[in-house]
Structures are given as structure tokens and as C-alpha cells.
C-alpha positions as a printed Julia matrix, in Angstrom:
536×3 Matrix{Float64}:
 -88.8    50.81   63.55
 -86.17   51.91   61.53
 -83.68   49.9    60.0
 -80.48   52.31   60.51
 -81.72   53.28   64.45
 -81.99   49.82   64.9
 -78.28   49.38   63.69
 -77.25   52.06   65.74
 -78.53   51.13   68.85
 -77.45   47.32   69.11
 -73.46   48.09   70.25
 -74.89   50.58   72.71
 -77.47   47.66   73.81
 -74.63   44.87   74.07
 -72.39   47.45   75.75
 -75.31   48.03   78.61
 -75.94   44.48   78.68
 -72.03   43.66   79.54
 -71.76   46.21   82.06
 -74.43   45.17   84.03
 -73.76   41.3    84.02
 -70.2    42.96   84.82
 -71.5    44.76   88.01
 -73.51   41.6    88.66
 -70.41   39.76   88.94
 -68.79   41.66   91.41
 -71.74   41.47   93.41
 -71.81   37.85   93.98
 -71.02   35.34   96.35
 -67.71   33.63   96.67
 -68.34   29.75   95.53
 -68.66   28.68   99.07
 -71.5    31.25   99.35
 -69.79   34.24  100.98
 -69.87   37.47   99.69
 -66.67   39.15   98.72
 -65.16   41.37  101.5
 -64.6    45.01  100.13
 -60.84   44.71  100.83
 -60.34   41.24   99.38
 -61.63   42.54   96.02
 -58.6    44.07   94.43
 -56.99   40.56   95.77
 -59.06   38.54   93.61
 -58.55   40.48   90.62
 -61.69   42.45   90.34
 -60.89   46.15   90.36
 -63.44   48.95   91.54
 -62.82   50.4    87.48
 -63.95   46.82   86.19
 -60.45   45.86   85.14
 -59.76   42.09   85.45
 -56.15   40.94   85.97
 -55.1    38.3    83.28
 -52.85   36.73   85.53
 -55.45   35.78   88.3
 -57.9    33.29   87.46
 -61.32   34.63   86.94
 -64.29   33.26   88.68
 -66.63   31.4    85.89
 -70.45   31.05   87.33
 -72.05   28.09   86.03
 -75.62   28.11   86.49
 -77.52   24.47   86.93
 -81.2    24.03   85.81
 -81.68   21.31   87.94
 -80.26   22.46   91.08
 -80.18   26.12   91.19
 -79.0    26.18   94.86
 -76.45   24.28   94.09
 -73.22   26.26   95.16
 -70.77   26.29   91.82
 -66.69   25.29   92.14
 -64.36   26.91   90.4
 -62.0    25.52   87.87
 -59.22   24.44   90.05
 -55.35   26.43   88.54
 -53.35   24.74   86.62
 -49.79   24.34   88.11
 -47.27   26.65   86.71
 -44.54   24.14   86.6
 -44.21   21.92   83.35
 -41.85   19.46   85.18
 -43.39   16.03   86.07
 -44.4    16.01   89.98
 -41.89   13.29   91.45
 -43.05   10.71   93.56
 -42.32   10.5    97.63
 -39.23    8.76   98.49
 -41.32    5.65   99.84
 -43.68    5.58   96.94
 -40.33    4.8    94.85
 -39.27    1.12   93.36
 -36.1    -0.29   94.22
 -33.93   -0.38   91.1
 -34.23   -3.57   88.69
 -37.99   -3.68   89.73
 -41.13   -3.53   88.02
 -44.94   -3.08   90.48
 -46.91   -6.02   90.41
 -50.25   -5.97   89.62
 -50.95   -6.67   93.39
 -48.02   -3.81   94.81
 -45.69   -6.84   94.67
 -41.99   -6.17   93.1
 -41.49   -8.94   90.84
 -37.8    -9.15   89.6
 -38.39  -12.06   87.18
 -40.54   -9.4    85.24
 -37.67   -7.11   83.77
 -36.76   -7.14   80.04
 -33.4    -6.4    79.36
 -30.81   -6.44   76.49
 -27.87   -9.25   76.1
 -25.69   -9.27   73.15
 -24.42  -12.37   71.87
 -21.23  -13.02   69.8
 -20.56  -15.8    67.36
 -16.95  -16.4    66.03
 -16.86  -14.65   63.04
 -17.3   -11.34   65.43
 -21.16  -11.21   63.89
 -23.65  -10.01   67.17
 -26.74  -10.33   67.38
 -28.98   -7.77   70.89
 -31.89  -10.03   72.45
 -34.49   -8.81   74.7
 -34.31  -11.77   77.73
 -36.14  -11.89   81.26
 -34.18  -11.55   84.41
 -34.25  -15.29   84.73
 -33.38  -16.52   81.52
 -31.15  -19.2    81.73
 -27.81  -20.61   79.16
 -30.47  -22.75   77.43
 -33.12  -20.45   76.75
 -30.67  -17.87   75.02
 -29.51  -20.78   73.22
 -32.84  -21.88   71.85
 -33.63  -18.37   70.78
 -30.39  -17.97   68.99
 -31.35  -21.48   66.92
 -34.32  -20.51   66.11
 -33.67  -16.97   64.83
 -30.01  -18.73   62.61
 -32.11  -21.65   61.49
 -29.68  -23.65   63.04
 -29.91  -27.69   63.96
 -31.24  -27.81   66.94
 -28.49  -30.33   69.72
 -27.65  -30.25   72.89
 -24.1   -29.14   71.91
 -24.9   -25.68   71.23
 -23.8   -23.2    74.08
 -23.1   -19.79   75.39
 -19.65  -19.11   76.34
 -18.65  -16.63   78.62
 -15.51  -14.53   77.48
 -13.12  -11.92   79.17
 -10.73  -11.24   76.01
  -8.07   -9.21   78.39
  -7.71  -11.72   80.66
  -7.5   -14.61   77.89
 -10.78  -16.57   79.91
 -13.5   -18.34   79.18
 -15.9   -20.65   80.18
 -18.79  -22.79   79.11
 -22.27  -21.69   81.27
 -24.42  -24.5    82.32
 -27.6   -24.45   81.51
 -29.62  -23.65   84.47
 -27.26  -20.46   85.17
 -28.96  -17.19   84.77
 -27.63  -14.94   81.72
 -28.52  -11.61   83.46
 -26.58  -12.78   86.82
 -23.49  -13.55   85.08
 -23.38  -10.31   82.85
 -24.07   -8.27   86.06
 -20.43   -9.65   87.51
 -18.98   -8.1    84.7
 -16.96   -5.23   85.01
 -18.44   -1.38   83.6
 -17.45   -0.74   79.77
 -15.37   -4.01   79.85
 -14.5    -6.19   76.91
 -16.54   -8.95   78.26
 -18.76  -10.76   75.82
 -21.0   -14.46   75.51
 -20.21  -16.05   72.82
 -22.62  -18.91   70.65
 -21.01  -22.05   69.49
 -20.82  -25.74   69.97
 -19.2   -27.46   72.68
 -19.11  -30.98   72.26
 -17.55  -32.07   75.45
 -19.99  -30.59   77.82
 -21.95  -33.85   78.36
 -19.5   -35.98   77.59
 -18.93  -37.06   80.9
 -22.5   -38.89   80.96
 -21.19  -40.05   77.6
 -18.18  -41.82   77.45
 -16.54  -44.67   79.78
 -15.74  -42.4    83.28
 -12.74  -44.34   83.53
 -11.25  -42.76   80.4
 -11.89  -39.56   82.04
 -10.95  -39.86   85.22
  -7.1   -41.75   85.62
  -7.31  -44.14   88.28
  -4.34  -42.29   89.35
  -5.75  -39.33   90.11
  -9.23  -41.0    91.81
  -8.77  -41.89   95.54
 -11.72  -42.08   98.24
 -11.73  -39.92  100.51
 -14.84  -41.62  103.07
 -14.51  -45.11  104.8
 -17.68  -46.75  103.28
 -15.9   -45.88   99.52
 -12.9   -47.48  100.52
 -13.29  -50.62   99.36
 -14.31  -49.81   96.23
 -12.58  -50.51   92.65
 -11.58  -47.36   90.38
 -14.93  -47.92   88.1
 -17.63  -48.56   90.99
 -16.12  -45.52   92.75
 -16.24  -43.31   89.41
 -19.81  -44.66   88.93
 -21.18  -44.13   92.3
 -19.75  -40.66   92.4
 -21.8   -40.01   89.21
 -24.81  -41.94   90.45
 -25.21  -40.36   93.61
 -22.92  -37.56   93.83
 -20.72  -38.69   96.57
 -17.49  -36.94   95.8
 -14.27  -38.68   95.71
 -11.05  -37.41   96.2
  -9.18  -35.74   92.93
  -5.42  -35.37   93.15
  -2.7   -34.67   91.29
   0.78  -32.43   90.29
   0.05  -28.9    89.04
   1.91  -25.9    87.97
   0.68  -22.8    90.37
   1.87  -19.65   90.08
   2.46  -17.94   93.07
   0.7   -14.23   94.07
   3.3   -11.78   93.0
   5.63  -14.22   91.5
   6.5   -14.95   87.85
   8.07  -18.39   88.76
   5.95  -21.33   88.62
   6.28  -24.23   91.03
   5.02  -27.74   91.15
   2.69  -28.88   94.2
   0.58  -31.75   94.54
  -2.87  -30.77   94.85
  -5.96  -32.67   96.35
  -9.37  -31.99   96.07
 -11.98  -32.35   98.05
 -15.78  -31.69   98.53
 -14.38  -28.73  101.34
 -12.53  -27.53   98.92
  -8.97  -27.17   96.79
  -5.72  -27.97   99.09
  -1.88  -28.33   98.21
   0.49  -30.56  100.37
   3.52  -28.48  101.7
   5.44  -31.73  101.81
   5.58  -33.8    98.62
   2.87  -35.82   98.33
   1.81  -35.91  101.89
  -1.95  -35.87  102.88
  -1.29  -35.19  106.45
  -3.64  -32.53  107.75
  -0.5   -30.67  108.91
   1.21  -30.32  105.24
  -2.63  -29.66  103.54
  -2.72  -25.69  103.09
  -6.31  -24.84  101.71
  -6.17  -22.87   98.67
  -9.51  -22.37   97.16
 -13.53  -22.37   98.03
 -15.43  -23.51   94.62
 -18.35  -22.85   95.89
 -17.29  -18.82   95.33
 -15.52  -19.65   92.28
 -15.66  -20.24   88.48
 -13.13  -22.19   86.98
 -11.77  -21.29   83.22
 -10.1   -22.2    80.56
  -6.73  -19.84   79.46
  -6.79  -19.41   75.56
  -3.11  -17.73   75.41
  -1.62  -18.98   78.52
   2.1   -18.85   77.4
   1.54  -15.6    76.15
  -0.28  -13.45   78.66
   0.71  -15.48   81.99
   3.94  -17.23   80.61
   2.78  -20.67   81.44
   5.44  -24.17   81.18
   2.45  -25.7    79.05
  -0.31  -24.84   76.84
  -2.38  -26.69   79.02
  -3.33  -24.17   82.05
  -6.58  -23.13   83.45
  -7.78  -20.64   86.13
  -9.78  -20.12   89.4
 -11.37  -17.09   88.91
 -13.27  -15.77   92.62
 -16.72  -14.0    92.48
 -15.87  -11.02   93.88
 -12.5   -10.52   91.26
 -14.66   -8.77   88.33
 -11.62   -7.13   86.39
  -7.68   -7.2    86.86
  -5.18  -10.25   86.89
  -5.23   -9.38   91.29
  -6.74  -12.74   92.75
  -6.88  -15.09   89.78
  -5.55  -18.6    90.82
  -3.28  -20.16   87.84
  -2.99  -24.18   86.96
  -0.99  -25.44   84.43
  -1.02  -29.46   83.93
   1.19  -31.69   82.06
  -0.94  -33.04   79.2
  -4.62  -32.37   78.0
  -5.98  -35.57   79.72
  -5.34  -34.02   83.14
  -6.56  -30.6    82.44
 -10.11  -32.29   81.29
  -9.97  -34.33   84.52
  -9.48  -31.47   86.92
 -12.01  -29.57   85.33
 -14.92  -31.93   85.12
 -14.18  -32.6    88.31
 -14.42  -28.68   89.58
 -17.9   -28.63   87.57
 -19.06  -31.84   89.43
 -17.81  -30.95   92.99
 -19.42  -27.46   92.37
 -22.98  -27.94   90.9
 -23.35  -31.55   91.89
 -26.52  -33.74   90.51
 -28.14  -30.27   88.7
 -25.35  -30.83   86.2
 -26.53  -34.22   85.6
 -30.35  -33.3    85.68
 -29.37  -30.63   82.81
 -28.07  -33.9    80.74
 -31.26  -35.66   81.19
 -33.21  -32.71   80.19
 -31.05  -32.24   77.13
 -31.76  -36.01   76.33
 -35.14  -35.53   76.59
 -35.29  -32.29   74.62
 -33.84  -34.41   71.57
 -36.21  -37.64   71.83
 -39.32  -35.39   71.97
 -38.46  -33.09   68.85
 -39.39  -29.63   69.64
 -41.1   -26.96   67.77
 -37.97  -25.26   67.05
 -35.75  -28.19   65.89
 -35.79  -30.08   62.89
 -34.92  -33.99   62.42
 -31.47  -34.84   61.59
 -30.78  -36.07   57.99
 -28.59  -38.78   59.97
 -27.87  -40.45   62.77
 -24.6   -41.14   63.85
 -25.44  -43.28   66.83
 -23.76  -46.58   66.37
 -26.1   -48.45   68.06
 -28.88  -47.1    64.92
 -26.33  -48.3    61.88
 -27.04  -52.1    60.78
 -25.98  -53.76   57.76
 -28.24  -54.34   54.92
 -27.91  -56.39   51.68
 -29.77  -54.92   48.95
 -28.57  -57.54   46.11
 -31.95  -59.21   45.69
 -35.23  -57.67   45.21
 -35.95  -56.97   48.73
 -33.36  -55.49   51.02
 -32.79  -57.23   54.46
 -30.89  -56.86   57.78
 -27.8   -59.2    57.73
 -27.82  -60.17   61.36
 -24.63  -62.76   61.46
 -21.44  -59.93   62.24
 -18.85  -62.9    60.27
 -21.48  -62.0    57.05
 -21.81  -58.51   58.05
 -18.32  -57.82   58.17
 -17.42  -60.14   54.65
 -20.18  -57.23   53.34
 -18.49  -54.82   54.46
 -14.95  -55.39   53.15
 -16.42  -56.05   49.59
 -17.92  -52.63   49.75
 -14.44  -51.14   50.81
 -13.34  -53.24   48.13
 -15.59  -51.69   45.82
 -15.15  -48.05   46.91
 -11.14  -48.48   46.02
 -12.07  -48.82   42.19
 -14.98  -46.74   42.23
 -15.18  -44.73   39.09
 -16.9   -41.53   39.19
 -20.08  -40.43   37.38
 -21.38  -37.12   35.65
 -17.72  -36.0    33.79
 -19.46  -33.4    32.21
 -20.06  -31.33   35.17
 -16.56  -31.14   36.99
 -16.67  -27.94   37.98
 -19.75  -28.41   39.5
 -18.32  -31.44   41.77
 -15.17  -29.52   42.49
 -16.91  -26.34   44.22
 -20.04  -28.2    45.78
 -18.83  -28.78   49.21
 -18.42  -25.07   49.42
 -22.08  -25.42   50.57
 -21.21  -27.99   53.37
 -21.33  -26.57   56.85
 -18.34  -28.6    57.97
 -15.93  -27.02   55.2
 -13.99  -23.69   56.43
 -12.53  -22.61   53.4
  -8.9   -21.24   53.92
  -8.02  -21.27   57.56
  -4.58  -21.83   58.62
  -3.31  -24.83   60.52
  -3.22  -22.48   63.98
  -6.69  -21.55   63.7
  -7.69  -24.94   62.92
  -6.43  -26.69   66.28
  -7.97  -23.47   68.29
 -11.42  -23.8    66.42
 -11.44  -27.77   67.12
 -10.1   -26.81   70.76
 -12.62  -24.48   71.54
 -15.95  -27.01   70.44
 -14.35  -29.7    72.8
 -11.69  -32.44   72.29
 -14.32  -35.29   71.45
 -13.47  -38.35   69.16
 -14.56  -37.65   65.52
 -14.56  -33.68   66.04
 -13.84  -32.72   62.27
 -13.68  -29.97   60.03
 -12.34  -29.59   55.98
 -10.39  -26.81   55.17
  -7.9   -25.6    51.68
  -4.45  -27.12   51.98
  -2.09  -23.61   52.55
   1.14  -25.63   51.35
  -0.77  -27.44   47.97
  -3.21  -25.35   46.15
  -5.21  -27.85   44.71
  -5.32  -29.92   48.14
  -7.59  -29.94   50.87
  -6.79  -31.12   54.6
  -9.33  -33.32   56.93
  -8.79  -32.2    60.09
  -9.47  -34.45   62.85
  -9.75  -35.0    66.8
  -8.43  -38.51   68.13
  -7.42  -39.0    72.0
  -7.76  -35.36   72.3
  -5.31  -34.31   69.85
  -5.8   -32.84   66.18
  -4.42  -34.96   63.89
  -4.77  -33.47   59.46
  -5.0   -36.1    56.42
  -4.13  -34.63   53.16
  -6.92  -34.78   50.32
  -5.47  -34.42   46.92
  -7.4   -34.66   43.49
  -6.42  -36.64   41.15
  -7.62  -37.4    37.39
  -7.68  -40.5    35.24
  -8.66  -41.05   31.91
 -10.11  -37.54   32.04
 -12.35  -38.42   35.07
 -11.58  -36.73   38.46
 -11.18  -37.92   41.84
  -9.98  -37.29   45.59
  -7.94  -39.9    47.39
  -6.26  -39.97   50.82
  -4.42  -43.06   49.95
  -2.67  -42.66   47.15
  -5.72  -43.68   44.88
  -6.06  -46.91   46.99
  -9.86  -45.23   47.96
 -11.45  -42.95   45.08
 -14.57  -40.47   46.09
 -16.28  -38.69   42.97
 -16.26  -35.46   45.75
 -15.49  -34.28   48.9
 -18.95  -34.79   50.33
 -18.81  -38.64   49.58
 -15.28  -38.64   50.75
 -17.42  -36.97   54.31
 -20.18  -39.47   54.26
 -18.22  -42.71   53.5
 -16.04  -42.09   56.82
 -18.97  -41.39   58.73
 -20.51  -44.54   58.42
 -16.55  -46.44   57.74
 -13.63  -45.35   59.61
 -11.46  -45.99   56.65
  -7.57  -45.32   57.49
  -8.75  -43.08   59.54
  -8.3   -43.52   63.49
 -12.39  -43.27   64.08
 -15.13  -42.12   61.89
 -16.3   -38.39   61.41
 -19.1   -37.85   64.48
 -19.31  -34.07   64.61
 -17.92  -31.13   62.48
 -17.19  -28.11   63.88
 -19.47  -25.12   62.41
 -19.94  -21.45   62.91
 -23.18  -19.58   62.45
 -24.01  -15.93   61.59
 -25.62  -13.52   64.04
């Protein structure tokens, strides 16, 4: 055949082909095996001129090899909407809550976002559960500062317009307490140490609780001297009665009056009549079961309180606004402390006690995210050693222990420091010290010491403001902030620092730190705890 007819005849081939699979196609059965009614034809897109409509789908014929009776579906349309289909009202979650693998909503499964504060205004956003507690925040925030790892450290809850805050236990949930918060509020938790949060495990309960302000209030307890009545209310949680003269300020007043106040496991009363407890002067006052209770930072200047000692009842159901907050004001820091471990044990009972244990137990068995102490400054660990012979060895008779120990005081008076050719060196090394604060002024001092608890032996170091080359020991003792002045000093071309008068010489300020942590010194107890901030 020729080459050129051949040419010439293959589009008019391909053309006849198309055409009649085209008429073949209109021919056919419907995929349910009907045949196409005449009138439903121009419906479906397939004119009588052999047009096809490109909007209507067109019918695609698959044919099977292995069953060829097999009636073919066609591709199903695909929907014209881009929007996602939206699920059935009932087929919806409740807000807050994730499907379990069995249908089950499980709140406790919910990541969400808290940001945490520290007190240089550093913050730090951390991706918690819905039932992550104080302590686990707390933990996380150690581990990601590299912090030492206590039982001091703690998350403060803060409401900066209201001048409140308040230290969270450590079962409380994180989530639950930052959903009370108002909208867009200035609300914030805040990491640092508390010192006093435990203390009242600690410490003697008498010093805590005046006898005073400790009465029973049940017939079996009367009997029962101030100590075995503070100790069997910590032992088994029955509550005696707290009472006591308080400044309240009255709803829609800006006076403040004096009541006497009394309370009680049913709650907070105030006597009408002096210091009556007759049921008929007794007007109830507050539930603290519905109720946190707060410290006020700036009490004189926000609420105009008669002391800087004032605290607050703050109701569940108040979440912004001064409108329902219940003011105290007591006469001395002793009784504030009182009232307001005793609001923390009335409310939460033994739990607060089992989160002591747990803490103790946390620091025996050393975690993987804490690291041993370079010290301890239990008493009951320090024993006095003789190291003049070859061997050292434990002096166990206290009249030879303490002879030791005033011939080492003795010997620290005329101590003459080493390494004079590296002054400058000795001078700025306790910049490094986490216990020195650099220049802070006096005010910010007492708040800083304030706000990580009135313990004994609470301490910081800080620049002296009215001597430049001075420094200032800042101390806690009986719950006040007393400051020793550290000045340097030089003789015979070697430098020193002194607190009395060059009666006790350190080489630096970090022995002057270590020698009254072990000795008190002239001071009024030694150096337990310094107050630190960390960097979020």
C-alpha cells in the first residue's frame, strides 16, 4: 500500500472509529442495567448532535475481564462545596474535651499553656495537663533553670490590681486556679521560694500558735494543756478554736473597726459584744471552705489599712473587683502568721500535712531532677571534729567541744588573709554567689525577705546605698529583718571584711557567709537560707 494513502486515511479511520464508540455510548444501559429513556437523554448530558455537557458528569464504562456481567458504578461527584462538612450537633465534644480511645471524654487528657513569672518579670509558657498540680509545675520549672531542687520552691498566685497573693499547695490543680481568673486580667503565678510553707511541721507549734489565741472548742479537749492541744490538732486534725482582735473593714465603709473574732471548724465569726462567745453576740462572717485567704502586699496603700500587717478573704465566686473581698488587719506579724496557718489548716486539713511528708520524702530519696546539696545545714548533721593529730576524730564531750570551738573563734579574730596578689579577684567573687543581690535598696530588701517567708536565718547580701565600699547582711530574726554592716578594711596592705570593728577578719565575703553558717557569731542565729531569684 502506499505510504502517503496510508497517511491520509488514518484521521479519517480514528474519526470513524470515535463516532461509532460515540453512538455506542448512547446506546447503552444505565449502570443499574436500564436503558436510557429517550427523554432523559438531554438530562444526562448526552445530546442527539453528540455534544457532551462539561458540567454533567459523564458516564465512564469500565469493562471487567473477569466478570463481564458485572454491572459497572459510576464515579460517585465530587461535592461542590470546599468547606469542611460539620459534624451533627450530638456527634460534637463538650468543650475542654478530648475522645477517648474507647468514645470516653477524658478531661485529664488536655494540653494547655500556663505562663509562669519569676521576680525579675522573666516568663517562661509550659505545656501542662489539666491535672497538673503546684508541685509538678514546680519540678518542671527546676529542671528547665537548673535550679536546687527543695521543698521551698513554689508557685504563687498573684492579682497585681488587687495587691493579692497567695502561696498554692501542692496538690491544687494549676489549670483550676487559672480558670477563676478573670478574662485579659493582670493575673499571673509567680516561681520563688517560700520558706515558711512547712514550717508549721517544723518549728515548736507553740511558737506559732500564742496560747492566747488557742482555746478548745470540744469537751474531750478541754482538759488539755496549750502544747498537747496544739499537738493533737496537728496529729489528728481536730480543730481547736482560734481567736483573737482584728481590724475589719466594713462593706462600703472606709473606717476600720476592731472586733474579736473566733474561729471555728464551721467557720469565721465576730462577737457583737466585746469578747463574748455567747451564741447570741457570734455573727458568722465567712465559709473557708468557699474561700482563699491572701496576703495584701500594699495594704496601706490600696485599702488604707492601721498596719502593714493585713490579709484578705477572698470568695470563689469574686474573680475581679474589690466588691466582696473580706479585709483583716492584725497588730503585729506573729498574729497575722497565726491566723493564717490556721485558715490553711482548718481548710485543707491532714492533705496539707500529707504534702509535708511527701516533700520529706522527695528530699531523702534524691530524685532524677535534683542534685545533692554541697551542705547541710541541719543541726542535728554538724559535730565537732579535731583535726590536730594525724587522724581527725569526733570530739564527743560538749565542755571539750565547746573549749574547741571558742579557740577557733579565737583564731578567726586574727586571721590573716592569704593570696594578696589577687585582690581584685577576692573583692568581686561573691558576685557569683546566689545569695548576693547586688544593689537593692533597703525597701526592696524587707519585701524580697517578706515574700520567701519570715523564717529564722532567712538572709540575703546586698551593696551598702549609704557607704560605697560597704556591703549590708540582711537578716530575718523573730520575724523581723534586722541589716549588719560589712565594711572592708586593709592592713599592712592585706584586705579584709569585718562586722566588728576588726574584732572577726574574713579574707572575703563568701567566708564571712560560710563561717556564720556553721557559727552564729554576733549574729542573733546563723545563716539557714538565702533568698534567691532565678531566670525564666
Amino acid at each position: 500500500m502506499d505510504l502517503a494513502a496510508l497517511r491520509n486515511d488514518l484521521p479519517t479511520t480514528l474519526d470513524n472509529l470515535y463516532q461509532g464508540h460515540l453512538e455506542q455510548d448512547r446506546a447503552r444501559s444505565l449502570p443499574n442495567g436500564h436503558a436510557f429513556p429517550a427523554g432523559e437523554r438531554d438530562k444526562a448530558g448526552l445530546l442527539p448532535g453528540g455534544d457532551v455537557k462539561r458540567s454533567q458528569p459523564l458516564v465512564i464504562q469500565v469493562n471487567s475481564s473477569s466478570n463481564p456481567g458485572r454491572p459497572v458504578r459510576a464515579i460517585p461527584r465530587k461535592p461542590t462545596s470546599l468547606l469542611p462538612l460539620q459534624p451533627s450537633a450530638k456527634d460534637r465534644l463538650p468543650p475542654g474535651y478530648t475522645q477517648g480511645v474507647a468514645g470516653v471524654c477524658k478531661e485529664q487528657l488536655r494540653w494547655l499553656v500556663v505562663k509562669v513569672f519569676s521576680e525579675d518579670g522573666t516568663c517562661r509558657s509550659l505545656e501542662v495537663t489539666a491535672g497538673a498540680t503546684a508541685r509538678h509545675v514546680c519540678e518542671m520549672l527546676v529542671q528547665k533553670t537548673h535550679a536546687l531542687h527543695d521543698d521551698s520552691w513554689s508557685l504563687v498566685a498573684r492579682h497585681q490590681h488587687l495587691a493579692l497573693e497567695r502561696c498554692l499547695e501542692d496538690h491544687e490543680s494549676v489549670v483550676e486556679v487559672q480558670a477563676t481568673w478573670p478574662i485579659g486580667g493582670d493575673s499571673r503565678f509567680v516561681f520563688r521560694k517560700n520558706f515558711a510553707k512547712y514550717e508549721l511541721f517544723k518549728r515548736s507549734p507553740q511558737s506559732l500558735f500564742p496560747e492566747v489565741m488557742v482555746s478548745s472548742c470540744l469537751d474531750a479537749n478541754k482538759g488539755m494543756s496549750h502544747s498537747e492541744l496544739i499537738q493533737n490538732f496537728l496529729n489528728s486534725g481536730s480543730c481547736p478554736e482560734i481567736q483573737g482582735f482584728l481590724h475589719l473593714k466594713e462593706v462600703g465603709r472606709k473606717v476600720w473597726k476592731r472586733f474579736y473574732f473566733s474561729l471555728r471548724r464551721s467557720g469565721l465569726y465576730y462577737s457583737t459584744k466585746g469578747t463574748s462567745k455567747d451564741p447570741r453576740h457570734l455573727q458568722y462572717f465567712a465559709d473557708l471552705n468557699e474561700s482563699n485567704v491572701y496576703f495584701i502586699t500594699q495594704g496601706k496603700k490600696h485599702y488604707g489599712t492601721p498596719t502593714e500587717f493585713s490579709f484578705c478573704i477572698k470568695p470563689y465566686k469574686v474573680r475581679s473587683g474589690m466588691k466582696g473581698l473580706k479585709l483583716f488587719c492584725s497588730e503585729d506579724e506573729q498574729s497575722r502568721t497565726c491566723w493564717m496557718a490556721a485558715f490553711r489548716l482548718f481548710k485543707y486539713g491532714m492533705q496539707l500535712y500529707r504534702n509535708y511528708q511527701q516533700s520529706q520524702s522527695r528530699r531523702s530519696h534524691q530524685s532524677w531532677i535534683s542534685t545533692t546539696p554541697l551542705r547541710s545545714m541541719s543541726d542535728n548533721t554538724l559535730v565537732a571534729m579535731d583535726f590536730s593529730g594525724c587522724t581527725g576524730r569526733v570530739i564527743e564531750n560538749p565542755n571539750e567541744a565547746l573549749t574547741v570551738a571558742l579557740e577557733e573563734a579565737q583564731s578567726w579574730r586574727f586571721f590573716k588573709p592569704r593570696y594578696t596578689n589577687f585582690l581584685c579577684e577576692r573583692v568581686s567573687i561573691h558576685r557569683t554567689q546566689p545569695w548576693f543581690h547586688g544593689r537593692i535598696s533597703r525597701e526592696d530588701t524587707q519585701r524580697l525577705i517578706i515574700q520567701q517567708g519570715l523564717v529564722d536565718g532567712v538572709f540575703l547580701v546586698r551593696e551598702s546605698q549609704r557607704n560605697p565600699k560597704g556591703y549590708v547582711l540582711s537578716l530575718c530574726h523573730l520575724q523581723k529583718v534586722k541589716h549588719y554592716l560589712i565594711l572592708p578594711s586593709e592592713e599592712e596592705g592585706q584586705l579584709y571584711f569585718t562586722m566588728d570593728d576588726g574584732q572577726t577578719r574574713f579574707a572575703d565575703l563568701i567566708q564571712l557567709v560560710e563561717f556564720h553558717q556553721i557559727n552564729r557569731g554576733i549574729l542573733p542565729c546563723k545563716l539557714r537560707h538565702y533568698c534567691t531569684c532565678v531566670a525564666l
